[in-house]
Structures are given as C-alpha cells and as structure tokens.
C-alpha cells in the first residue's frame, strides 16, 4: 500500500490533533520543569525572574518525545489489530468470491471518510464530531487511568500517557484505521498507522516544546481550511480512482501516488 497519502493526511490533519490533544501536549512543556536545579537566570519585566536550565530543557524534550513514542506505539498496535482482522475477513471473502467487491467498497468508505474529515478540518461540516462521540463510552473507561499519570513529571509517565491517549476517540484516527484495514495484514496495518502517526509528529512535538503559541496559530481558520482542502482533495481523488475516472486530466500514475488503494490491487 502507498503510505505517502497516509503520511500527508496525518501531517495536514495534525491541526485537529492539537484541538484534541493540545491540553496534554501543553502540560508536557511545563510539568516537572522545576525539578531541575537553576543554572541560568534571566531577569524579565516587573522584577520577575525566568529560570532556564539545560537540565530542565532536556527533561522537557525527553517527556515530549516519550509521550509521542507512546502515542505511536498505540497507533501501531491498533493498526496491527485492524490489519489482522481485515486480513482474516478478506481470506473468507476470497473463498466466497467477494474479494474485489469488498475491497472496492472498503476503498470507497476510506475515501468518503477522508472527504468528511476534510470538511470537518475546514469547519464546513461537523459530521465527524458525531462519529467521535460514538467512541466516548470506551474512552470513559480509559480516561481514569490517565488522571493517575498527572502531573506528567517523568518520561515514564509521558510514555504511558501517550499510549493511553492514542485511543482517544478521533475521526482522523478512525480514517487511518480504515486505511490500515486495506493494508493486507497485521504488519502492513501497523506500518500504515505508523506512517499516519509520523505525519502528526512535527506539529505535536513542536507544540509540546513551544507551548500555547503554536497551538493558537494552528487553530486559526486559515490553517484549518488549508488542511481541510488538502485532506478533502485526497478523498475526492481516491473516489475518482475507485470510480475509474482516470482520464480526467490526471495521469493514472499520479492517481496511484496520491490515492489510497488496497494492498492487493483490487482497483484496475
């Protein structure tokens, strides 16, 4: 399966990740900073003192990276489960002669989800938010575990919190998991989710290290609409590919690069 569009969906959709995970990402940039001994002091306005220490900076970076490592590990686990379950279903469908219709239906469902996600990111339609609410019941069972890890003052806590936070109900994750089901097996499903997670890393790592400034900027309507248009475009191209509209001025090779298609090549 082509992982390039999966990575880009994660990259552009990471503005949504900041809305979902911004609070905990911001907490990583402040929790535990006072544990390090002050080595450098800078005087700021109104007689206040800003303490910046190499040890505190290293501690902050370690916690932010640990949180995201835990998050990506949970994505990979979910992708392996989705890919493995779907592989079993496809084997049964192959025996019954349903392989091609099932793969085509799944491809259309994935790209429809991308269209819905693009509309949601651009704040033009909120249907994905309703889908996210369906997962709230399962999240309520996990959420009490996250409170035991606060404050996030160690790399171990950050790693565990990231592992739990990866199961937060999220339309973006749902669309990536649908894609992982097309990957062919558990290994490819895990790689699909890792590609998606890698796309979200730049924004979430930068936000964890920079505080609220980047989160405020990314939440602006301009960035959200740009991200929404890109993800929406991937979904529309995928639907055109599934419908075999390869002669609309876009070479078939480019459609294959830009679109999410099944690992077994059900689409001609």
XYZ file of C-alpha atoms in Angstrom:
268
model
C 0.000 0.000 0.000
C 1.152 3.529 -0.815
C 1.865 5.233 2.528
C 2.608 8.715 1.146
C -1.022 9.948 1.249
C -1.441 8.416 4.722
C 1.569 10.413 5.956
C 0.269 13.634 4.382
C -3.188 13.154 5.868
C -1.550 12.886 9.286
C 0.605 15.941 8.592
C -2.234 18.181 7.420
C -4.723 16.820 9.924
C -2.411 17.449 12.862
C -4.145 20.795 13.396
C -7.069 18.648 14.558
C -4.693 16.715 16.821
C -3.828 19.956 18.602
C -7.502 20.552 19.294
C -7.883 17.027 20.704
C -4.537 16.669 22.493
C -3.486 20.285 22.940
C -4.106 20.323 26.673
C -1.898 17.381 27.498
C 0.745 18.470 24.953
C 0.851 21.861 26.632
C 1.166 20.258 30.049
C 4.285 18.454 28.878
C 6.014 21.788 28.313
C 5.538 22.890 31.935
C 5.204 19.845 34.200
C 8.288 18.887 36.055
C 10.372 21.842 34.848
C 11.012 22.903 38.438
C 12.696 19.586 39.251
C 15.979 20.707 37.708
C 18.355 22.926 39.654
C 18.543 26.509 38.338
C 21.700 27.004 36.302
C 20.868 30.100 34.249
C 18.677 33.033 35.278
C 17.361 35.845 33.085
C 15.761 38.962 34.528
C 12.460 39.908 32.898
C 9.923 42.700 33.317
C 8.343 43.734 36.654
C 11.198 42.235 38.648
C 10.228 38.638 37.836
C 12.860 36.004 37.204
C 12.700 33.440 34.378
C 14.650 30.283 35.163
C 16.036 28.347 32.201
C 18.246 25.320 32.840
C 19.841 22.824 30.453
C 18.580 20.033 32.690
C 15.016 21.378 32.503
C 15.215 21.657 28.718
C 16.493 18.082 28.392
C 13.784 16.866 30.752
C 11.105 18.625 28.705
C 12.364 17.236 25.395
C 12.533 13.717 26.845
C 8.957 13.905 28.114
C 7.575 15.268 24.830
C 9.353 12.573 22.805
C 8.290 9.851 25.240
C 4.654 10.927 25.027
C 4.724 10.786 21.226
C 6.544 7.443 21.250
C 3.765 6.011 23.415
C 1.139 7.526 21.118
C 2.723 6.000 18.012
C 3.046 2.626 19.749
C -0.692 2.632 20.466
C -1.401 3.552 16.827
C 0.788 0.684 15.611
C -0.990 -1.750 17.938
C -4.400 -0.613 16.710
C -3.212 -0.818 13.095
C -1.935 -4.362 13.598
C -5.298 -5.395 15.059
C -7.229 -3.723 12.216
C -4.975 -5.180 9.525
C -5.032 -8.652 11.058
C -8.812 -8.751 11.466
C -9.356 -7.431 7.939
C -6.912 -9.998 6.513
C -8.998 -12.791 8.006
C -12.172 -11.273 6.583
C -10.580 -10.929 3.150
C -9.486 -14.563 3.155
C -13.068 -15.579 3.815
C -14.321 -13.172 1.135
C -11.800 -14.608 -1.347
C -13.178 -18.108 -0.790
C -16.694 -16.805 -1.409
C -15.649 -14.763 -4.441
C -16.367 -11.456 -2.723
C -12.787 -10.156 -2.590
C -12.969 -7.487 -5.292
C -16.394 -6.058 -4.327
C -15.413 -5.951 -0.658
C -12.111 -4.192 -1.362
C -13.793 -1.684 -3.644
C -16.456 -0.936 -1.007
C -13.755 -0.506 1.647
C -11.770 1.832 -0.607
C -14.843 3.986 -1.201
C -15.561 4.030 2.551
C -11.989 5.145 3.345
C -12.088 7.981 0.832
C -15.565 9.084 1.914
C -14.127 9.284 5.428
C -11.318 11.497 4.105
C -13.890 13.769 2.455
C -15.800 14.009 5.735
C -12.564 14.645 7.633
C -11.537 17.387 5.211
C -14.904 19.095 5.637
C -14.510 18.784 9.407
C -10.974 20.211 9.435
C -12.104 23.165 7.345
C -15.035 23.670 9.735
C -17.556 23.296 6.911
C -19.358 20.227 8.340
C -19.303 18.620 11.785
C -20.394 15.081 10.957
C -17.069 13.618 12.082
C -17.637 15.070 15.557
C -20.759 12.923 15.821
C -18.688 9.869 14.898
C -16.146 10.753 17.577
C -18.894 10.867 20.175
C -19.652 7.204 19.447
C -16.278 6.295 20.910
C -16.733 8.305 24.099
C -18.160 5.360 26.038
C -14.989 3.317 25.530
C -12.843 6.375 26.303
C -14.646 6.918 29.606
C -13.316 3.514 30.712
C -9.739 4.522 29.849
C -9.765 8.138 30.989
C -9.479 7.462 34.754
C -6.139 5.789 34.065
C -4.802 8.998 32.517
C -5.569 11.031 35.632
C -3.243 8.781 37.653
C -0.354 9.842 35.420
C -0.757 13.561 36.120
C 1.317 15.618 36.579
C 3.447 14.343 33.719
C 6.744 14.864 35.508
C 8.741 11.906 34.168
C 9.478 10.218 30.846
C 7.835 7.012 32.080
C 4.568 8.777 32.836
C 4.689 10.559 29.483
C 5.229 7.266 27.649
C 2.281 5.591 29.392
C 0.058 8.628 28.894
C 0.869 8.692 25.187
C -0.003 5.010 24.969
C -3.408 5.684 26.533
C -4.042 8.907 24.636
C -3.643 7.083 21.333
C -7.064 5.508 21.982
C -8.841 8.865 22.290
C -11.933 8.921 20.007
C -10.733 10.791 16.929
C -12.106 10.984 13.383
C -8.594 11.195 11.981
C -7.544 8.004 13.730
C -10.720 6.279 12.579
C -9.977 7.162 8.950
C -6.393 5.904 9.330
C -7.640 2.650 10.890
C -9.991 2.105 7.955
C -6.964 2.546 5.711
C -4.995 0.056 7.827
C -7.733 -2.495 7.163
C -6.913 -2.213 3.450
C -3.211 -2.824 4.072
C -3.366 -6.591 3.706
C -2.090 -7.958 7.033
C -1.190 -7.033 10.605
C 2.347 -5.866 9.761
C 1.223 -3.591 6.959
C -1.625 -2.322 9.136
C 0.874 -1.343 11.830
C 3.111 0.369 9.237
C 0.102 2.284 7.901
C -0.708 3.648 11.338
C 2.962 4.473 11.947
C 3.009 6.476 8.701
C -0.075 8.344 9.866
C 1.453 8.947 13.291
C 4.722 10.128 11.743
C 2.736 12.766 9.874
C 1.342 14.135 13.130
C 4.761 14.253 14.830
C 6.118 17.603 13.555
C 3.129 19.586 14.799
C 2.685 17.810 18.126
C 6.387 17.748 19.014
C 6.749 21.434 18.109
C 3.633 22.279 20.120
C 4.901 20.343 23.110
C 8.163 22.273 23.083
C 6.812 25.727 22.215
C 3.775 25.999 24.476
C 0.479 27.669 23.586
C 1.742 29.929 20.773
C 1.845 27.272 18.058
C -1.427 25.727 19.210
C -3.146 29.115 18.887
C -1.677 29.660 15.415
C -2.633 26.191 14.172
C -6.185 26.640 15.450
C -6.643 29.677 13.195
C -9.235 29.395 10.396
C -6.648 29.837 7.651
C -4.562 26.825 8.632
C -7.624 24.686 9.289
C -9.120 25.481 5.890
C -5.856 24.757 4.101
C -5.553 21.429 5.905
C -9.196 20.665 5.181
C -8.775 21.355 1.463
C -5.732 19.070 1.212
C -7.401 16.156 3.016
C -10.632 16.734 1.085
C -8.613 16.636 -2.142
C -7.104 13.260 -1.225
C -10.576 11.890 -0.583
C -12.004 13.203 -3.861
C -9.067 11.839 -5.871
C -9.469 8.486 -4.147
C -13.143 8.375 -5.070
C -12.320 9.232 -8.673
C -9.725 6.455 -8.698
C -12.215 3.980 -7.258
C -14.792 5.013 -9.855
C -12.182 4.553 -12.609
C -12.220 8.195 -13.678
C -8.560 8.067 -14.631
C -8.981 10.190 -17.740
C -9.883 13.492 -16.073
C -6.587 15.148 -16.944
C -4.605 13.362 -14.223
C -2.260 10.583 -15.309
C -3.079 7.200 -13.784
C 0.424 7.054 -12.302
C -0.186 10.261 -10.337
C -3.532 8.946 -9.134
C -1.784 5.843 -7.814
C 0.748 8.020 -5.970
C -1.845 10.338 -4.455
C -4.627 7.867 -3.658
C -5.178 5.241 -1.007
C -5.809 1.903 -2.677
C -5.947 -1.702 -1.435
C -2.722 -3.626 -0.983
C -3.968 -6.387 -3.271
C -4.786 -4.011 -6.083
C -8.491 -4.630 -6.449
C -8.840 -1.433 -8.431
C -7.709 -1.682 -12.075
